[in-house]
Coordinates of C-alpha atoms in Angstrom, one line a residue:
X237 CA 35.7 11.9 -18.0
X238 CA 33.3 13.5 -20.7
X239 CA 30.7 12.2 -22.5
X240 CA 29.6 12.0 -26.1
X241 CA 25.6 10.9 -26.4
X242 CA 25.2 8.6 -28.7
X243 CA 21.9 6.9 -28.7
X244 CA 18.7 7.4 -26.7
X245 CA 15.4 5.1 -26.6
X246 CA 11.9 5.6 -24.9
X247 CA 8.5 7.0 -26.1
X248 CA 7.4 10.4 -26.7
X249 CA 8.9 12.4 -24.3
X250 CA 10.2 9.9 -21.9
X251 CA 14.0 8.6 -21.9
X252 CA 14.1 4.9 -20.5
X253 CA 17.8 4.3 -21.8
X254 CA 20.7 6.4 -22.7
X255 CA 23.7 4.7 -24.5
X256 CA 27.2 7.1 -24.6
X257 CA 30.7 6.9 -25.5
X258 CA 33.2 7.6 -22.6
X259 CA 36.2 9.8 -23.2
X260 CA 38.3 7.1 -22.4
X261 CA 37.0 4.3 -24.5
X262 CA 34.0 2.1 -24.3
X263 CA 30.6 2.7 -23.6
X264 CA 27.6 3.5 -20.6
X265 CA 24.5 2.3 -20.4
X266 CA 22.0 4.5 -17.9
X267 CA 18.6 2.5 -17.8
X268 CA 15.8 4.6 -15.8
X269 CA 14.3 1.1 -14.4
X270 CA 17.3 -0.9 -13.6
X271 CA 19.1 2.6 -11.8
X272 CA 15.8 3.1 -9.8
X273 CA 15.1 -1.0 -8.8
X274 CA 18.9 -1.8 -8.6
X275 CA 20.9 1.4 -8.4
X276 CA 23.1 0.1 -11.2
X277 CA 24.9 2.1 -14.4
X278 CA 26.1 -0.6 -16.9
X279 CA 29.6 0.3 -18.3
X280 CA 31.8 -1.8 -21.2
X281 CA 35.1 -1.2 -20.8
X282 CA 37.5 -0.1 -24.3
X283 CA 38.0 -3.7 -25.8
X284 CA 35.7 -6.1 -23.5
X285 CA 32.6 -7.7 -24.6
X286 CA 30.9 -7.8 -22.2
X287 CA 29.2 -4.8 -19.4
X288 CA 29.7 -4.6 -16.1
X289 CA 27.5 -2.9 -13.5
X290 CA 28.6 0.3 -12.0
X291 CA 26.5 0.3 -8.8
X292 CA 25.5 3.7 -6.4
X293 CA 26.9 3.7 -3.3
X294 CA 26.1 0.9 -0.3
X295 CA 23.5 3.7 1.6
X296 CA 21.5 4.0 -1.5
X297 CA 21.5 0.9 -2.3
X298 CA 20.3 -0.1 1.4
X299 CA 17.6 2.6 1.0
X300 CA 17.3 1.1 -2.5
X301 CA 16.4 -2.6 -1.1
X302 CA 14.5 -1.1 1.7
X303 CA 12.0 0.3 -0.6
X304 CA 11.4 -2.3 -2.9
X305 CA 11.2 -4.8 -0.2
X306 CA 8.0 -2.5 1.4
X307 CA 6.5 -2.1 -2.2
X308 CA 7.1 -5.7 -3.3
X309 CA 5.4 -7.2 0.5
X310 CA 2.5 -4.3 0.7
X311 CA 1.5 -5.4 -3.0
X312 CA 1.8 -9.2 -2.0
X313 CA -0.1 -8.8 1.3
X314 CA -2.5 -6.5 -0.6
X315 CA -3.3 -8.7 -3.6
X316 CA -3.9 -11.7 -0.9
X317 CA -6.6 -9.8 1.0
X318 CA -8.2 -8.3 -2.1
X319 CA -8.6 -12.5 -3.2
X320 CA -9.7 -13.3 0.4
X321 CA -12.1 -10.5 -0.3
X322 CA -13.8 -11.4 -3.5
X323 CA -13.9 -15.1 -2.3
X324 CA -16.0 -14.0 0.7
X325 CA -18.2 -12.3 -1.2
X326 CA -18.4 -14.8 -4.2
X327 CA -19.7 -17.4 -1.8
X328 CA -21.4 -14.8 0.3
X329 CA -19.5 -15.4 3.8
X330 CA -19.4 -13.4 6.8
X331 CA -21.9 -10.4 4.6
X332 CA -21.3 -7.7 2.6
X333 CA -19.8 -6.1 5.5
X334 CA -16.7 -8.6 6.4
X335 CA -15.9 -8.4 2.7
X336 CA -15.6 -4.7 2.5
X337 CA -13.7 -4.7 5.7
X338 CA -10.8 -7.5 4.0
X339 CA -11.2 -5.0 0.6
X340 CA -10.3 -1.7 2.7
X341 CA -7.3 -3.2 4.6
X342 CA -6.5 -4.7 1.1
X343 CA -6.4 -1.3 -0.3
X344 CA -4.7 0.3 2.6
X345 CA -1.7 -2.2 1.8
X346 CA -2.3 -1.1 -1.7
X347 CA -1.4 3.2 -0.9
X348 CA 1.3 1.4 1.1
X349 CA 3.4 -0.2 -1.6
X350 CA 2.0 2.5 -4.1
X351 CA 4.3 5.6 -2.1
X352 CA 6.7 3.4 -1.1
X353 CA 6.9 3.0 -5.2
X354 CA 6.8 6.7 -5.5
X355 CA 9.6 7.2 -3.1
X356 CA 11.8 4.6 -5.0
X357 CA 11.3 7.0 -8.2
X358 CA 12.0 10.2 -6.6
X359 CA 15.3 9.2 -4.6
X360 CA 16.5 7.2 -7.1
X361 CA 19.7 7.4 -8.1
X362 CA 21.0 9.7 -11.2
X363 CA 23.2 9.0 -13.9
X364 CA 26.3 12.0 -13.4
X365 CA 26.7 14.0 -16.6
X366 CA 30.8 14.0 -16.7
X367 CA 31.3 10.2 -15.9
X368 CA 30.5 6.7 -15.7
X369 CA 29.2 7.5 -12.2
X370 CA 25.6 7.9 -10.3
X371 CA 25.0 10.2 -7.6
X372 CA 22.2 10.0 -5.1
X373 CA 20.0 13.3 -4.6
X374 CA 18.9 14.2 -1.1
X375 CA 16.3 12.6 0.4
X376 CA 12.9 13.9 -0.3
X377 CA 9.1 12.5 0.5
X378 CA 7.8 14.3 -2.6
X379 CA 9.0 15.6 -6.1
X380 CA 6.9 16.9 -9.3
X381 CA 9.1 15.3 -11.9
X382 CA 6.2 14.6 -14.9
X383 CA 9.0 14.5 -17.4
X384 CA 10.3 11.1 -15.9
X385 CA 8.3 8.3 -16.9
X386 CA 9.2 5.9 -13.5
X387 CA 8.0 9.3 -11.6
X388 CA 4.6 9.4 -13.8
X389 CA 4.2 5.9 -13.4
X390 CA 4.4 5.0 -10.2
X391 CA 2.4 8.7 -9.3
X392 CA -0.6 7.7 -10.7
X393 CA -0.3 4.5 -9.7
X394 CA -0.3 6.1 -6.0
X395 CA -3.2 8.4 -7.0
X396 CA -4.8 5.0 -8.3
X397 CA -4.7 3.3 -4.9
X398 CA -5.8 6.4 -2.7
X399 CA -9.0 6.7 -5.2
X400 CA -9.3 3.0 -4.7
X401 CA -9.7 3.6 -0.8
X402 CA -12.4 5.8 -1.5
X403 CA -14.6 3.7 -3.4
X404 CA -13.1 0.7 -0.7
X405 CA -14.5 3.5 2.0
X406 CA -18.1 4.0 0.6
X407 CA -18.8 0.6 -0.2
X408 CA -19.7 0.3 3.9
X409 CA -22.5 3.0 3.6
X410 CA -25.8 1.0 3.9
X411 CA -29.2 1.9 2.0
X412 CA -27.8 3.4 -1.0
X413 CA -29.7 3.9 -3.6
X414 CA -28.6 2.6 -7.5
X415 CA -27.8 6.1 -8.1
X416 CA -25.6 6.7 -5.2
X417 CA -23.9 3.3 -5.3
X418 CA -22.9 3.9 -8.9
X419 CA -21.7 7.4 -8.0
X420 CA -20.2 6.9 -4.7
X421 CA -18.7 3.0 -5.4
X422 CA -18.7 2.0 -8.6
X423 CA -17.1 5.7 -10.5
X424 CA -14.0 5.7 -7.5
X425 CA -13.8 2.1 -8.6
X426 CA -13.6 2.8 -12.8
X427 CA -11.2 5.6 -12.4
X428 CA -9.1 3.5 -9.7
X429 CA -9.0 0.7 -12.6
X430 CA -8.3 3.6 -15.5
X431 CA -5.4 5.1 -13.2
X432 CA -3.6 1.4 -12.7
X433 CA -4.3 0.3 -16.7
X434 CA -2.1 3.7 -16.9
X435 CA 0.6 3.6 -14.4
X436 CA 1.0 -0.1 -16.2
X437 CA 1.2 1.0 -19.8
X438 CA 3.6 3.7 -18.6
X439 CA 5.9 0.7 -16.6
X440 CA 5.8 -1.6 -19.9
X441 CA 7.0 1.3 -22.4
X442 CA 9.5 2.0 -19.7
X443 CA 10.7 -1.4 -19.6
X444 CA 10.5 -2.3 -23.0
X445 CA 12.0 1.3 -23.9
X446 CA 9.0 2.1 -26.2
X447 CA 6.7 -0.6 -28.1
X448 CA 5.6 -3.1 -26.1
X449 CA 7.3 -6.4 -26.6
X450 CA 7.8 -10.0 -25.0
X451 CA 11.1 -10.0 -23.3
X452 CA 10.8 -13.3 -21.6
X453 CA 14.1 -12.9 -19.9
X454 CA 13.6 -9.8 -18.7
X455 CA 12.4 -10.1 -14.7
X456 CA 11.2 -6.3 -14.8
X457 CA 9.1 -7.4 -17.8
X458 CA 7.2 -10.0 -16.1
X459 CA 6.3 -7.9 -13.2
X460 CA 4.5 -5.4 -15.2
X461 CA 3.2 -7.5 -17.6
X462 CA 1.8 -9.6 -14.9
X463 CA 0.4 -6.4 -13.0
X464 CA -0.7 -5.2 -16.2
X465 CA -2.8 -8.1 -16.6
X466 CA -4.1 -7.7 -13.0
X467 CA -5.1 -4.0 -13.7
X468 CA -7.1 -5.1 -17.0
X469 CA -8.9 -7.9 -14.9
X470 CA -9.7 -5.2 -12.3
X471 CA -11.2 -3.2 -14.9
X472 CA -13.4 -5.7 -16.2
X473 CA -14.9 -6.5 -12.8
X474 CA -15.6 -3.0 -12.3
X475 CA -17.1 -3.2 -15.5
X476 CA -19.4 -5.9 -14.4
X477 CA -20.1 -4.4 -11.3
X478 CA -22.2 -1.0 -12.3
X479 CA -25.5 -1.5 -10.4
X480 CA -28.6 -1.2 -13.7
X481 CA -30.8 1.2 -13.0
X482 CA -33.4 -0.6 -14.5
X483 CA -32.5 -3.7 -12.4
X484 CA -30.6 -2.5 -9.2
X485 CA -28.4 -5.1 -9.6
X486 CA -25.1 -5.8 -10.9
X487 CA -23.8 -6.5 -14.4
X488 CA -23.0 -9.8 -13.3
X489 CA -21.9 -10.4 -10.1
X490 CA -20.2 -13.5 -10.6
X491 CA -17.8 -11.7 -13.5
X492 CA -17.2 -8.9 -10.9
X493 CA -16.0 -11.0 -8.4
X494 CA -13.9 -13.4 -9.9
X495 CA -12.6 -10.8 -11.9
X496 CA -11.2 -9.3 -8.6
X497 CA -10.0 -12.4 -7.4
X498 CA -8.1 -13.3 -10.7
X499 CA -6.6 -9.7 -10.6
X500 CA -5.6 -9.8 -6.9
X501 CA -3.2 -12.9 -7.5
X502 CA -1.4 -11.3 -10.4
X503 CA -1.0 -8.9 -8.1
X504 CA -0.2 -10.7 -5.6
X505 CA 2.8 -13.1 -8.0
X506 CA 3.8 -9.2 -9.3
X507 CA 5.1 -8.5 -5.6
X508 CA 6.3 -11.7 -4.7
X509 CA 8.0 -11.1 -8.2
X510 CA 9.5 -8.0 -7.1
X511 CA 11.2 -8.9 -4.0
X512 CA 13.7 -10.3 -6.4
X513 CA 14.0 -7.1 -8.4
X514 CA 16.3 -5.4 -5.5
X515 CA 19.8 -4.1 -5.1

């Protein structure tokens, strides 16, 4: 069957949503985020009211659910430790050293559900240009696909994560001085923070298929605004963690770890959020 497009939505560049009329009555609805999380195509029949869900076949959507369940538990596992983490060194247990350790597996768990993220984007499945249909491209462990805004996304948020385990690396070098801290630590950390606040604008315009909005009943919505919210409380304690020079000490300490520890958990509720977000 043919196609006649008839309405597209996203931001700049990006398509998040393409409406057309099928040849033989009724209408298709391709959505970037709902064909990459759920491997769905939603169709309305000539004459019904309502859409039904054209879904890829069962070894993408196994692949699919695979995927999203390692994203949504390394993200979940990830968020916990990166809590644990700032609680230890809030309240000054086990020394610096135990808390950086909980930070860098933390962050490990982090890359994890970051490429596993990726993957999902680039093996996702594609809406067929002839037909009410998606086909699945070969499998592939890397793409360069900047013109797709769920490959963008979830790229720098990858890139975000393995900058993260650089600044998670150096922060067990002893006898720094402010200079090197602030270099080696606390930059890795901003631009870690910069790269997520990114990746999550990117994943709300997606979502919301331009502007941001409120869509309360949206389920994709609440897991990037929640992670959203996690990556702008990461930023602020990075904020409050650049060492004065005037001082050598922090900002405020106390801002910098609670900060991380507010921003783990809505990291941590984004996974647990996103294991429901599956085939």
């Amino acid at each position: 069957m043919g196609r006649t497009e008839e309405h597209t939505e996203g931001a700049g560049p990006f398509i998040t949503r393409l409406t057309w009329r099928l040849a033989a009555g009724g209408t298709a609805v391709w959505e970037s985020r709902a064909a990459r999380k759920r491997g769905t195509l939603a169709v309305r029949p000539a004459g019904a009211t309502t859409s039904g869900a054209l879904r890829a076949d069962p070894a993408t959507l196994d692949r699919l659910r695979g995927l999203n369940n390692a994203t949504a538990a390394s993200f979940t596992l990830g968020g916990l430790l990166f809590a644990l983490g700032a609680a230890l060194a809030q309240f000054g247990i086990g020394g610096p050293l135990a808390s950086a350790a909980v930070y860098f597996a933390g962050g490990l768990l982090f890359s994890v559900g970051g490429y596993a993220a990726l993957l999902q984007a680039i093996n996702a499945p594609r809406r067929k240009g002839t037909a009410d249909a998606l086909v699945t491209p070969r499998w592939n462990r890397w793409s360069y696909e900047p013109g797709r805004i769920d490959w963008l996304s979830t790229f720098i948020l990858f890139v975000g994560t393995l900058v993260f385990g650089v600044d998670l690396l150096d922060s067990f070098l002893q006898g720094l001085t402010t200079q090197q801290e602030n270099r080696l630590v606390w930059a890795p950390d901003m631009v870690g923070c910069l790269m997520f606040l990114i990746s999550g604008h990117l994943a709300v315009v997606e979502v919301c298929h331009g502007r941001p909005r409120i869509l309360a009943r949206d389920l994709g919505w609440w897991i990037v605004a929640v992670n959203q919210l996690g990556s702008a409380l990461f930023m602020v304690s990075a904020l409050a963690a650049f060492v004065r020079p005037e001082t050598g000490s922090p900002v405020n300490v106390d801002i910098a770890n609670w900060g991380t520890l507010a921003g783990a958990v809505c990291f941590t509720v984004g996974g647990v959020l996103q294991s429901f977000e599956r085939p």
